[in-house]
Tab-separated table of C-alpha atoms (C1' of nucleotides) in Angstrom:
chain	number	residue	atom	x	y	z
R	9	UNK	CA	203.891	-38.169	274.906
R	10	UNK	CA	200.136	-38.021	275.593
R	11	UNK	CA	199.181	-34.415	273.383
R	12	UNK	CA	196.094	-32.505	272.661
R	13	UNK	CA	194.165	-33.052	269.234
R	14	UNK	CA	195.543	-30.645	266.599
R	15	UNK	CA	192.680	-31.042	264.449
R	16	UNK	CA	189.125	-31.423	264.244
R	17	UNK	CA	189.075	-34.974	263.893
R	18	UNK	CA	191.448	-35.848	266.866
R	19	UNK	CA	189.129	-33.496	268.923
R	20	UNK	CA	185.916	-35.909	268.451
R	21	UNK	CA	187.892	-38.893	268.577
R	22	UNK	CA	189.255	-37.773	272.116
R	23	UNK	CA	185.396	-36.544	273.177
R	24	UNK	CA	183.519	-39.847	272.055
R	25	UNK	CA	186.384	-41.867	273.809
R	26	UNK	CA	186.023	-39.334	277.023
R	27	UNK	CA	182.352	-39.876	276.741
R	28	UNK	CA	181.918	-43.361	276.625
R	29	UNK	CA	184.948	-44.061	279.554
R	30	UNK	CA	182.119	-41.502	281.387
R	31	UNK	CA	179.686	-43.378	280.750
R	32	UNK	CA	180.469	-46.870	281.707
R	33	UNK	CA	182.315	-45.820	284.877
R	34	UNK	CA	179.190	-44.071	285.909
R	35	UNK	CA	177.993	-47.381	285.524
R	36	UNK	CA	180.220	-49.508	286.883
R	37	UNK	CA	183.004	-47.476	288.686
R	38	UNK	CA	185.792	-46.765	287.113
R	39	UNK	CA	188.254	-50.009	288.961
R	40	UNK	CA	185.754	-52.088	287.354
R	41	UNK	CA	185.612	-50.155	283.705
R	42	UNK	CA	188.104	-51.920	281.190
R	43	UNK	CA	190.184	-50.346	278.049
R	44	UNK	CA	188.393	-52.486	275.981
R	45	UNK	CA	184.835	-52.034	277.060
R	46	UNK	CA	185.912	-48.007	276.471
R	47	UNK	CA	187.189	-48.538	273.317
R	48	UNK	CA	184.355	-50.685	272.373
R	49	UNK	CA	181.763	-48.670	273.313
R	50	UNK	CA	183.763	-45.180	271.570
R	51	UNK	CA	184.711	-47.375	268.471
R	52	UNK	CA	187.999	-46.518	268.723
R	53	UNK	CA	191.461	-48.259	269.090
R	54	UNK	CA	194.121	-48.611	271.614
R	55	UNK	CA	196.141	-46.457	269.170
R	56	UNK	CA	193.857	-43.666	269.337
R	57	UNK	CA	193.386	-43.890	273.476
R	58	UNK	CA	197.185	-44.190	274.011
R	59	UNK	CA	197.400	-40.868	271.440
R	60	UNK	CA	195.959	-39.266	273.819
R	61	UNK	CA	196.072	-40.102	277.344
R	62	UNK	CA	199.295	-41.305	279.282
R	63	UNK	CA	197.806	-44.377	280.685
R	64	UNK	CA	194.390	-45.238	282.418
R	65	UNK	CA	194.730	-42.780	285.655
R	66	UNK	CA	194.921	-40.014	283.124
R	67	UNK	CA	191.322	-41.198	281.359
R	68	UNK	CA	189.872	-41.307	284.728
R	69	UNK	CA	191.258	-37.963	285.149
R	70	UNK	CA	189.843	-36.809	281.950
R	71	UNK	CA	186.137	-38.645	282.920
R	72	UNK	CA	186.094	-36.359	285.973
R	73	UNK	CA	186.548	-33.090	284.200
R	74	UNK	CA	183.887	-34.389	281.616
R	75	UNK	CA	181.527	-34.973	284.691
R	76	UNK	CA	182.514	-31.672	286.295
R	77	UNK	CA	181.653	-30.270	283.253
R	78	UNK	CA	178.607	-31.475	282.915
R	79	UNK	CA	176.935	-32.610	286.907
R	80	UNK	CA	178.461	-29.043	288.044
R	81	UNK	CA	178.096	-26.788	285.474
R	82	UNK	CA	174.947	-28.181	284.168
R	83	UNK	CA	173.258	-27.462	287.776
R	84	UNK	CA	174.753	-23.943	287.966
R	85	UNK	CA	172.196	-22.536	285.802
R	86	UNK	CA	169.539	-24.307	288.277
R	87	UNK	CA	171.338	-22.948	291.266
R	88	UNK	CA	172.139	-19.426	289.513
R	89	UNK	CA	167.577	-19.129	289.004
R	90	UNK	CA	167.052	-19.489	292.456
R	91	UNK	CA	166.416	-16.765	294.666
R	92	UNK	CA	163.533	-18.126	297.211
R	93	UNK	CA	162.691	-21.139	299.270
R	94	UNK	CA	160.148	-22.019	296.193
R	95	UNK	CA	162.700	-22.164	293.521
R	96	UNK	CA	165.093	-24.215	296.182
R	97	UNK	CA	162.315	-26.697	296.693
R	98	UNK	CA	161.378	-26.760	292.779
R	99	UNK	CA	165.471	-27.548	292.841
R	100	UNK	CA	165.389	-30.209	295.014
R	101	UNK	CA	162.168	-31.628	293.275
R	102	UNK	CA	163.999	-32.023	290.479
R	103	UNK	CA	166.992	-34.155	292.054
R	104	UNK	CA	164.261	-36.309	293.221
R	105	UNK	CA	163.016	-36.752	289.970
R	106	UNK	CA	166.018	-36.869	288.293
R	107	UNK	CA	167.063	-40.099	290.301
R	108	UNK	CA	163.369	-41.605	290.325
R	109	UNK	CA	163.599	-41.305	286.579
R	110	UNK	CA	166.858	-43.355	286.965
R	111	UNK	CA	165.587	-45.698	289.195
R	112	UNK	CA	168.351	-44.226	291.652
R	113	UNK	CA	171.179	-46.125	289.873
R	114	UNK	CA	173.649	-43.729	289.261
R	115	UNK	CA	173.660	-41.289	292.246
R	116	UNK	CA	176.140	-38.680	292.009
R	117	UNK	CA	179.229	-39.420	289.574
R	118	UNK	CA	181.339	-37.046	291.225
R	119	UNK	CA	180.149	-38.607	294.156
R	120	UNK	CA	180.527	-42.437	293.538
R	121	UNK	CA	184.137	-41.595	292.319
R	122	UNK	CA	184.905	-39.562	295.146
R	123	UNK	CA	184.320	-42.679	297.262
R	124	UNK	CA	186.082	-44.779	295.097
R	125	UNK	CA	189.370	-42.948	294.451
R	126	UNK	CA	190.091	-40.945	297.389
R	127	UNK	CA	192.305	-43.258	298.911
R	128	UNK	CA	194.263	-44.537	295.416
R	129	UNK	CA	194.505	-41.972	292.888
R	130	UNK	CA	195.917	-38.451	294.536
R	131	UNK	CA	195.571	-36.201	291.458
R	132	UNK	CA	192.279	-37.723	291.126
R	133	UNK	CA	191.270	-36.394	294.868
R	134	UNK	CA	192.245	-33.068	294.090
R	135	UNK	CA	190.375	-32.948	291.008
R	136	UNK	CA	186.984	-34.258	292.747
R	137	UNK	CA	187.884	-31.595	295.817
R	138	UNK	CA	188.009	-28.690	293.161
R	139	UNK	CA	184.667	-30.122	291.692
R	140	UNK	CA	183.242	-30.353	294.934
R	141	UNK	CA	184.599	-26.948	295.745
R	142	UNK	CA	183.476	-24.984	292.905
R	143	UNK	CA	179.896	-27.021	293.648
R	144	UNK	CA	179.706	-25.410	297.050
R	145	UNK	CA	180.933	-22.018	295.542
R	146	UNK	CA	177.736	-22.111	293.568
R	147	UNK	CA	175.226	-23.478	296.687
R	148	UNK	CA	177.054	-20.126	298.333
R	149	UNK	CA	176.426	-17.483	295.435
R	150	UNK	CA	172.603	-19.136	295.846
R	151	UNK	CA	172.418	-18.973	299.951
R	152	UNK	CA	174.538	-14.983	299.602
R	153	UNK	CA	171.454	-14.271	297.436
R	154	UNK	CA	168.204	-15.582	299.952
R	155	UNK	CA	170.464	-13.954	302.550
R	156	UNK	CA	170.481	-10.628	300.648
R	157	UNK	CA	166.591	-10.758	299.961
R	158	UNK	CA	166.014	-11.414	303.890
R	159	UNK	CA	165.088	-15.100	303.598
R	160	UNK	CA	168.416	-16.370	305.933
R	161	UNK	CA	169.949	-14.584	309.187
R	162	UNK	CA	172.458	-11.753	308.077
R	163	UNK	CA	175.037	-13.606	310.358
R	164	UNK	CA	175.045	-16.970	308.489
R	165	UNK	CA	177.859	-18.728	307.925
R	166	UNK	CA	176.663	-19.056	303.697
R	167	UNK	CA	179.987	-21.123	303.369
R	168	UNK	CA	179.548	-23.619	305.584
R	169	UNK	CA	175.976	-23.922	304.847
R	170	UNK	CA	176.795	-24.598	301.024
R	171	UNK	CA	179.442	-27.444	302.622
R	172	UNK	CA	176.295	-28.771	304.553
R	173	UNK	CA	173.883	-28.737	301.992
R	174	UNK	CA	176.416	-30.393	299.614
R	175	UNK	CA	177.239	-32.900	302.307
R	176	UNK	CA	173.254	-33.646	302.861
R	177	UNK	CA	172.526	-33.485	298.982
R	178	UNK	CA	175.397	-36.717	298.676
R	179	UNK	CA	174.413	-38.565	301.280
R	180	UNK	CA	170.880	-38.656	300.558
R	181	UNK	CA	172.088	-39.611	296.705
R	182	UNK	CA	174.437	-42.153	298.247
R	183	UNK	CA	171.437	-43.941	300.587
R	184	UNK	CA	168.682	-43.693	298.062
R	185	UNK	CA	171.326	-45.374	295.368
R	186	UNK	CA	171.700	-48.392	298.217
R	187	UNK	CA	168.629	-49.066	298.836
R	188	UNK	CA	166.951	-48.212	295.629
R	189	UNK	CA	164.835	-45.376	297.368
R	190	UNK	CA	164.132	-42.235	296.054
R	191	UNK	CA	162.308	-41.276	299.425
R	192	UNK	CA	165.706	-41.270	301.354
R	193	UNK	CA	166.938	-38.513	299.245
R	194	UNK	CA	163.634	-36.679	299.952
R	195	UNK	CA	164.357	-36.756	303.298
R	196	UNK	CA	167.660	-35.984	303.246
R	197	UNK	CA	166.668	-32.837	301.272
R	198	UNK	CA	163.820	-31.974	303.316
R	199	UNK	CA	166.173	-31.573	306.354
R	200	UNK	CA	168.780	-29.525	304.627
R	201	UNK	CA	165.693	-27.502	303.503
R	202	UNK	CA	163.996	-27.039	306.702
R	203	UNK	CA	167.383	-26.377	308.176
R	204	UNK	CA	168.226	-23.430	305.967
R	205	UNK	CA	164.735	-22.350	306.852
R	206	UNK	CA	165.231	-22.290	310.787
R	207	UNK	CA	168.130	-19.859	309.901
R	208	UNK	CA	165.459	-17.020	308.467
R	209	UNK	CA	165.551	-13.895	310.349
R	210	UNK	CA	163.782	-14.385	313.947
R	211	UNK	CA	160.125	-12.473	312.829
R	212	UNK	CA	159.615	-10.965	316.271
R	213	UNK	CA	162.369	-8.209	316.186
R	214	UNK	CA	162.662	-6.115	313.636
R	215	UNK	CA	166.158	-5.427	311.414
R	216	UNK	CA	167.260	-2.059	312.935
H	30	UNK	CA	180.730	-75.904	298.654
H	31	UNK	CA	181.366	-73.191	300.988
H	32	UNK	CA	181.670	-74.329	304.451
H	33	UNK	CA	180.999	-72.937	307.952
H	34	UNK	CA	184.031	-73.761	309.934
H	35	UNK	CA	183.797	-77.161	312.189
H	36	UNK	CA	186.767	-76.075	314.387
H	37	UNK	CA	187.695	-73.916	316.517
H	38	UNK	CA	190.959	-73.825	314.143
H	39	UNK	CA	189.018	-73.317	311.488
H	40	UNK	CA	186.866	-70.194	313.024
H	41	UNK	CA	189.984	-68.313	313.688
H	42	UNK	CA	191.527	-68.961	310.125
H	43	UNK	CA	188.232	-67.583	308.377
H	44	UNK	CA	188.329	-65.030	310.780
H	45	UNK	CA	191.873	-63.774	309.625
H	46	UNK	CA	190.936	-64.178	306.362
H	47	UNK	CA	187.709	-61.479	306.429
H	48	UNK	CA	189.384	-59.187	309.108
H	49	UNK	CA	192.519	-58.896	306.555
H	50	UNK	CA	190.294	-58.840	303.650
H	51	UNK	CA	188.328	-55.733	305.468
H	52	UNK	CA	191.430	-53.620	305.992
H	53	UNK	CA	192.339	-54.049	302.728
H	54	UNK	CA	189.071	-53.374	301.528
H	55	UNK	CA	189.045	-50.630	303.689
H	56	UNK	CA	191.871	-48.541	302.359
H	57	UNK	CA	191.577	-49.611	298.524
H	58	UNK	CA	188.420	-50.699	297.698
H	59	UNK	CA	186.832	-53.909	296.608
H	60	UNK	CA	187.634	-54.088	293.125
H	61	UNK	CA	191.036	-52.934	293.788
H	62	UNK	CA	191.649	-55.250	296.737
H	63	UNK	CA	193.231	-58.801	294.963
H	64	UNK	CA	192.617	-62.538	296.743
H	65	UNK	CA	196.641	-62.935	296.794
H	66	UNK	CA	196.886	-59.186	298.874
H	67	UNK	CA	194.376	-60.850	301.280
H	68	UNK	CA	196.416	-64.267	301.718
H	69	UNK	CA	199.596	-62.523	302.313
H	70	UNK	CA	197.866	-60.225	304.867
H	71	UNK	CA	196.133	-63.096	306.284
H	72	UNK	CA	199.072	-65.517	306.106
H	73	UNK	CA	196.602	-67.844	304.738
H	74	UNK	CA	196.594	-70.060	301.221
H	75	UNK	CA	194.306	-70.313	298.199
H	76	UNK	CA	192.824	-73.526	299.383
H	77	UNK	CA	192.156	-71.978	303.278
H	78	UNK	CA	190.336	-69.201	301.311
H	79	UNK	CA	188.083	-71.258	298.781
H	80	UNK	CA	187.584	-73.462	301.803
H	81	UNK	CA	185.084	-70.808	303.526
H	82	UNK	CA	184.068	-68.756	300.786
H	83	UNK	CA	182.585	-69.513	297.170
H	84	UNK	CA	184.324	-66.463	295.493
H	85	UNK	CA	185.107	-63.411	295.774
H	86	UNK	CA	181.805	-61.932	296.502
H	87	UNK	CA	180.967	-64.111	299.072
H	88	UNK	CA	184.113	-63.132	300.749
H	89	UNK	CA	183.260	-59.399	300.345
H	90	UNK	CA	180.015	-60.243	301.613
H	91	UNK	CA	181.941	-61.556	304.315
H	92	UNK	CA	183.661	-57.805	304.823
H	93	UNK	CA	180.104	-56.156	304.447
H	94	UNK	CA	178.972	-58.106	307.836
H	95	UNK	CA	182.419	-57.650	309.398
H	96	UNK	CA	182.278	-54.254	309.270
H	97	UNK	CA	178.682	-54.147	310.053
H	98	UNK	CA	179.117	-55.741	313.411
H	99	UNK	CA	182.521	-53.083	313.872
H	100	UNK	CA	181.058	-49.982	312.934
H	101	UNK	CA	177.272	-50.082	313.023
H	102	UNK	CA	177.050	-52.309	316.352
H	103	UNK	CA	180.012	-50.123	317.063
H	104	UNK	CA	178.326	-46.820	317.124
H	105	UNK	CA	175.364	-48.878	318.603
H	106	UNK	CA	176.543	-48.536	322.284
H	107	UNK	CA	177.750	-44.517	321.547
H	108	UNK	CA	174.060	-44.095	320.220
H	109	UNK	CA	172.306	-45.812	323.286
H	110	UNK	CA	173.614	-43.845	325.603
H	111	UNK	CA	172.589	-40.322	324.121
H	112	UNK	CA	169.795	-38.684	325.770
H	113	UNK	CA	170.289	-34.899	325.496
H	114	UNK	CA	171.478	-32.107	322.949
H	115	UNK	CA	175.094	-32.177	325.352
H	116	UNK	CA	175.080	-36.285	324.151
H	117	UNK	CA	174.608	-35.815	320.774
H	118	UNK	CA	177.434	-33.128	320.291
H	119	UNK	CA	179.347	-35.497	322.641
H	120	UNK	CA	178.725	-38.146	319.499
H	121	UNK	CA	179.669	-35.627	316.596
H	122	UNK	CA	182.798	-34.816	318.467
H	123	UNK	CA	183.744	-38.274	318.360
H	124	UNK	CA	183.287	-38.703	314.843
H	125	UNK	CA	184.717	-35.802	313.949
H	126	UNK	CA	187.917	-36.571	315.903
H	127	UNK	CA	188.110	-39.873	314.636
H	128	UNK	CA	188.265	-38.497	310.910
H	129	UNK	CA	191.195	-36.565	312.120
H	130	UNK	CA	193.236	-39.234	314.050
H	131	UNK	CA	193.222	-41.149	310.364
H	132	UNK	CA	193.730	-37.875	308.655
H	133	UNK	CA	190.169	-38.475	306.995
H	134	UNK	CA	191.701	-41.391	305.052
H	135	UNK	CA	188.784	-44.044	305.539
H	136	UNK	CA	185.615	-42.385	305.819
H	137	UNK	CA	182.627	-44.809	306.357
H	138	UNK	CA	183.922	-48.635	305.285
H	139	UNK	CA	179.925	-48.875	305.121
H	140	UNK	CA	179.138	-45.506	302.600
H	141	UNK	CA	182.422	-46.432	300.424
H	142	UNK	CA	181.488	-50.089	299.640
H	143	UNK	CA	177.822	-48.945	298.975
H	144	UNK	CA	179.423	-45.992	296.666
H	145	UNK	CA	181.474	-48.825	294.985
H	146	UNK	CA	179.067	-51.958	295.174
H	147	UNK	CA	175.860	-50.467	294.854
H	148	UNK	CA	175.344	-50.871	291.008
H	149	UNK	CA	177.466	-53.991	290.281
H	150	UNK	CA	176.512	-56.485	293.052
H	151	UNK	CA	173.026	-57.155	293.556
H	152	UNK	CA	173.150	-58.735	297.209
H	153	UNK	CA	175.968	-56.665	298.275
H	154	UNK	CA	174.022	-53.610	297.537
H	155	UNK	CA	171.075	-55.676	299.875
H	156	UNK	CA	173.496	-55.926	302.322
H	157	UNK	CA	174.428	-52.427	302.869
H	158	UNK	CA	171.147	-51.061	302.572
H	159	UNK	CA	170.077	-53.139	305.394
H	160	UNK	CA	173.279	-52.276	307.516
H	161	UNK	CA	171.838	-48.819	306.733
H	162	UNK	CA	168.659	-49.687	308.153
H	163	UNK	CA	169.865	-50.900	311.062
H	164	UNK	CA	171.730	-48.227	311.687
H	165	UNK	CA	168.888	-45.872	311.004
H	166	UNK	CA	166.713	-47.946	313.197
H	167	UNK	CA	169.433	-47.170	316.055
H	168	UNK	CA	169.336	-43.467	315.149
H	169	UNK	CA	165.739	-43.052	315.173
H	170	UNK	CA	165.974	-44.708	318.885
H	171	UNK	CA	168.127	-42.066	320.032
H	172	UNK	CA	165.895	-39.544	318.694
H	173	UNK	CA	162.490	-41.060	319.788
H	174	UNK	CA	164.202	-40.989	323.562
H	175	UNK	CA	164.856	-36.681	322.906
H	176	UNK	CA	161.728	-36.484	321.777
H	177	UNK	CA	160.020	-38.401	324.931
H	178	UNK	CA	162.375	-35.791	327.223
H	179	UNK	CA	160.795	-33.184	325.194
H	180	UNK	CA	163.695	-31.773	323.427
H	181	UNK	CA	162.108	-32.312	320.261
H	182	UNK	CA	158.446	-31.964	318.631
H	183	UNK	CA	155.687	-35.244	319.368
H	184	UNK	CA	154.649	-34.677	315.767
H	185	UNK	CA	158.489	-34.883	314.656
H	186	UNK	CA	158.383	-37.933	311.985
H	187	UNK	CA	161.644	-39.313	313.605
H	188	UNK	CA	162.305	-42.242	311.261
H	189	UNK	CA	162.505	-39.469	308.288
H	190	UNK	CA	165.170	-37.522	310.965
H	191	UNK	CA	166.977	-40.606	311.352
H	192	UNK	CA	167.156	-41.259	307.537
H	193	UNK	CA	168.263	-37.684	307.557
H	194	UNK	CA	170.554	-37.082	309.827
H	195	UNK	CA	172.589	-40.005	308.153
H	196	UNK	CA	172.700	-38.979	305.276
H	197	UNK	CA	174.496	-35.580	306.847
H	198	UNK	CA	176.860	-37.958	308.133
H	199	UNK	CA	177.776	-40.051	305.327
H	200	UNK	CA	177.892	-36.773	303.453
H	201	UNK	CA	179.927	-34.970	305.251
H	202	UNK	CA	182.719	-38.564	305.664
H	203	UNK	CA	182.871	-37.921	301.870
H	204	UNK	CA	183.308	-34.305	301.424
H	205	UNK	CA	185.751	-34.958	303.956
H	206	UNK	CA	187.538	-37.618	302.857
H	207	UNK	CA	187.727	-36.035	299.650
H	208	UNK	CA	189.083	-32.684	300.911
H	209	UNK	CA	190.937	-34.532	303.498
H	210	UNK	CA	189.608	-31.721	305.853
H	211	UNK	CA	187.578	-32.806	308.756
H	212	UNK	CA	185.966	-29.151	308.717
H	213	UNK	CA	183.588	-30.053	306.167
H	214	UNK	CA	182.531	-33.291	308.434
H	215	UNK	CA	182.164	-30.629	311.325
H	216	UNK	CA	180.226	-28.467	308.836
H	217	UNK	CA	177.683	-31.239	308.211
H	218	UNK	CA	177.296	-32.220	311.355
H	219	UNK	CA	176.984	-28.832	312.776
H	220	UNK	CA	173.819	-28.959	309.904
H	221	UNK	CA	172.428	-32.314	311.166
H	222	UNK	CA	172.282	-30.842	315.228
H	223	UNK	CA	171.079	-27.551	314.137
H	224	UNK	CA	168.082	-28.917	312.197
H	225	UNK	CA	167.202	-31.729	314.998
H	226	UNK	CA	167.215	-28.636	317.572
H	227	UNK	CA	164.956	-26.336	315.252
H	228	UNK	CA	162.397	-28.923	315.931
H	229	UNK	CA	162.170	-28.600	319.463
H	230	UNK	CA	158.521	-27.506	320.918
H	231	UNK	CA	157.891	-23.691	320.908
H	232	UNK	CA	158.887	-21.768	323.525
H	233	UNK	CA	155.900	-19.773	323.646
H	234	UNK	CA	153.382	-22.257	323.004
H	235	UNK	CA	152.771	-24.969	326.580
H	236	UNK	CA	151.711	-28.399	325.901
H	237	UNK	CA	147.959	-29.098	326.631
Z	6	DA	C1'	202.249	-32.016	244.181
Z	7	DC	C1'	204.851	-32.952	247.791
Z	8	DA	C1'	206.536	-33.200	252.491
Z	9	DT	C1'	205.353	-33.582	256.907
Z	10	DA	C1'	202.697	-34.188	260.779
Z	11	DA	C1'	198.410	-35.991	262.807
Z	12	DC	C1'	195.951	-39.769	263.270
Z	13	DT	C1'	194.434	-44.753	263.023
Z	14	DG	C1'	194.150	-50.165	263.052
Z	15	DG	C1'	195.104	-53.927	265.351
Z	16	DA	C1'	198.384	-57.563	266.397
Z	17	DC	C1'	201.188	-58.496	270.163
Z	18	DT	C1'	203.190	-58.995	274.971
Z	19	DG	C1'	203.863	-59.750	279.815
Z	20	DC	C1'	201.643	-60.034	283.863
Z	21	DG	C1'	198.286	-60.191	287.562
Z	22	DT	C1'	193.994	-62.035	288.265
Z	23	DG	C1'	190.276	-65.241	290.071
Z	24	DG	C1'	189.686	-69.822	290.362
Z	25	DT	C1'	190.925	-75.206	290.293
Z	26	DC	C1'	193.093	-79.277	291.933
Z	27	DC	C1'	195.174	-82.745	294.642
Z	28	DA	C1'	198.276	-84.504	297.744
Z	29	DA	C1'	199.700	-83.741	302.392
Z	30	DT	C1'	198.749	-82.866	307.273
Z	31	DC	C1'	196.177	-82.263	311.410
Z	32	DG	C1'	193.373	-83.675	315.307
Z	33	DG	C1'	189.566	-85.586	317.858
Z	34	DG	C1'	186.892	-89.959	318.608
Z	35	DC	C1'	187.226	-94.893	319.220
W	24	DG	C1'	197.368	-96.661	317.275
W	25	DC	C1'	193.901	-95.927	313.685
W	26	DC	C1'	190.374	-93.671	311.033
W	27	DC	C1'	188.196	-89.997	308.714
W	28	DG	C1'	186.767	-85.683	307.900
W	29	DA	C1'	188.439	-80.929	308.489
W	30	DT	C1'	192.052	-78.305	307.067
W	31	DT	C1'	196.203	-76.775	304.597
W	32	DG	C1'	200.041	-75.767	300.939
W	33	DG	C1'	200.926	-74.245	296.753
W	34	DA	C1'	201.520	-75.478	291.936
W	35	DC	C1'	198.877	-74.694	288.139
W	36	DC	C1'	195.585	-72.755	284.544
W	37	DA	C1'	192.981	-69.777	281.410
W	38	DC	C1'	192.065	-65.325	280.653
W	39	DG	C1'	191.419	-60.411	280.771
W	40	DC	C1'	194.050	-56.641	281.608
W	41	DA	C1'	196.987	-52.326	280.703
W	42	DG	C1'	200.268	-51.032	277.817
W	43	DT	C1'	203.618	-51.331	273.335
W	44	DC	C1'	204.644	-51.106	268.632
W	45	DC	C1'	204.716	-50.142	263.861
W	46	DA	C1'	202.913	-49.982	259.468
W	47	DG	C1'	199.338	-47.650	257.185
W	48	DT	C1'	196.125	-43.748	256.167
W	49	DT	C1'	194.440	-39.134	256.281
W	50	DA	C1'	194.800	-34.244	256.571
W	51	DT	C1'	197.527	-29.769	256.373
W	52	DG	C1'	200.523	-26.288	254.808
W	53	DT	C1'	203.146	-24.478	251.086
DNA sequence: ACATAACTGGACTGCGTGGTCCAATCGGGC
DNA sequence: GCCCGATTGGACCACGCAGTCCAGTTATGT
């Protein structure tokens, strides 16, 4: 019942309604986030939604690709520049400014809905696990690359560093979002730094 | 309007109410959780509820301090008792076996309700960051009592470590929760000991 | 120009929700 | 036994919610 646009027209009517159900349930969570309020906000009408999506679970399903499109994707170029412990810093500087800037309100999106619909919505889950999947296959291609310039131990485990660093990166957002803190997320960030950086190659002996 | 119970009756009814209210909570969320799901579970009426609580934030306010005293206090006695590297993996095990026993279904009660609350309700939000505090407070304990063994650095800022470490936690409950693979918990935490044991005092260098 | 499909507006519905109300019951003190 | 506040049951309400429906409009292809 629920089909893709066939023309222009249905295209940006699907994207602003897409876009402003993003929006709001980055705001609010996406329980909380109402038809109306979407449709509101998108000025667009319950015809037009229902055109389009099966029901609400499909929306949210459609507000988590938009996010993955855009929190994931949009730091892969930042990850895919970085090739020493300067540009991961200058990375991580920007996270910190990013959610200073917001006065830490938002967090992560994949993150926050993570939290909220792992336990409800099962197609939902998967779709955050492949967003936080292809996430940490990005941290990995970054880590594979200080590892192949000498920064990190040959014998690093670059996968389940990415899964730490990912894991440190969201809880730091997650605790600087409660308590309205950016410094939490510094620290967080510092550690996952400083750990990556006790993995460089001991300098006393020599690669053979 | 809200009352503190005056009987002993009384105490054990508001007690039923919060404790079913927090599993529910638990497993679905706040928003998601309804007043009538919490009276069946509680085999309690309308009245019994609006007797002890305002509304429903007051009664999820409730669920924030239950599950404060559960897990924080909880992990409180775990924490105390920690007093080497062997103690601390001890801990992670623990976690990381609880996570599996639910089949990572719950994560952090704690991290989810701050994921869902943070942004839409103001003294929940003041809540949780203080149960994070507290819970901090009892991390950075544990590591101020490594660091007076000597397993760690005297210059180590160990209320940053404490902030740090969990976040690695609450990280890693998410990525696992998501995934529903108690690897990527193992992952983190594997992340959080390494870092803490990169920080112990030089080998080579003797204390003055 | 016409047929046909894509799209749109918005009234409508049924239901679950948080919250109110009041009469009934309980139980300890006197 | 009697009183009085603490407690309880559950009917009730107003409303916001997700979802339905259909008549109307706009674009497309030929």
């Amino acid at each position: 019942m629920p089909e893709e646009p066939k023309t222009e027209r249905g295209r940006r009517t699907r994207e602003r309604i897409v876009a402003a159900a993003a929006g709001l349930v980055e705001r609010q969570g996406a329980e909380a986030t109402s038809l109306d309020q979407v449709l509101a906000e998108a000025r667009a009408s319950k015809s037009q939604l229902y055109h389009y999506f099966a029901d609400k679970h499909a929306l949210i399903r459609a507000v988590i690709a938009w996010q993955t499109a855009t929190v994931v994707d949009g730091t892969a170029e930042q990850l895919a520049g970085i090739d020493s412990w300067d540009g991961l810093d200058a990375w991580f500087d920007t996270l910190v400014a990013h959610q200073q800037a917001l006065d830490c309100r938002v967090g992560c999106p994949i993150g926050s809905l993570a939290a909220e619909l792992a336990d409800t919505d099962e197609a939902a889950r998967q779709d955050l696990a492949r967003s936080f999947d292809t996430w940490a296959a990005q941290l990995r291609a970054m880590l594979d690359r200080l590892r192949d310039r000498g920064l990190i131990r040959p014998d690093a485990d670059t996968a389940a560093l990415a899964q730490s660093t990912l894991a440190t990166v969201q809880g730091g957002l997650l605790l600087a979002k409660t308590s309205r803190d950016p410094q939490r997320l510094r620290a967080a960030l510092t550690a996952a730094g400083g750990y990556l950086r006790s993995l460089a190659p001991l300098p006393g002996r020599a690669a053979p």
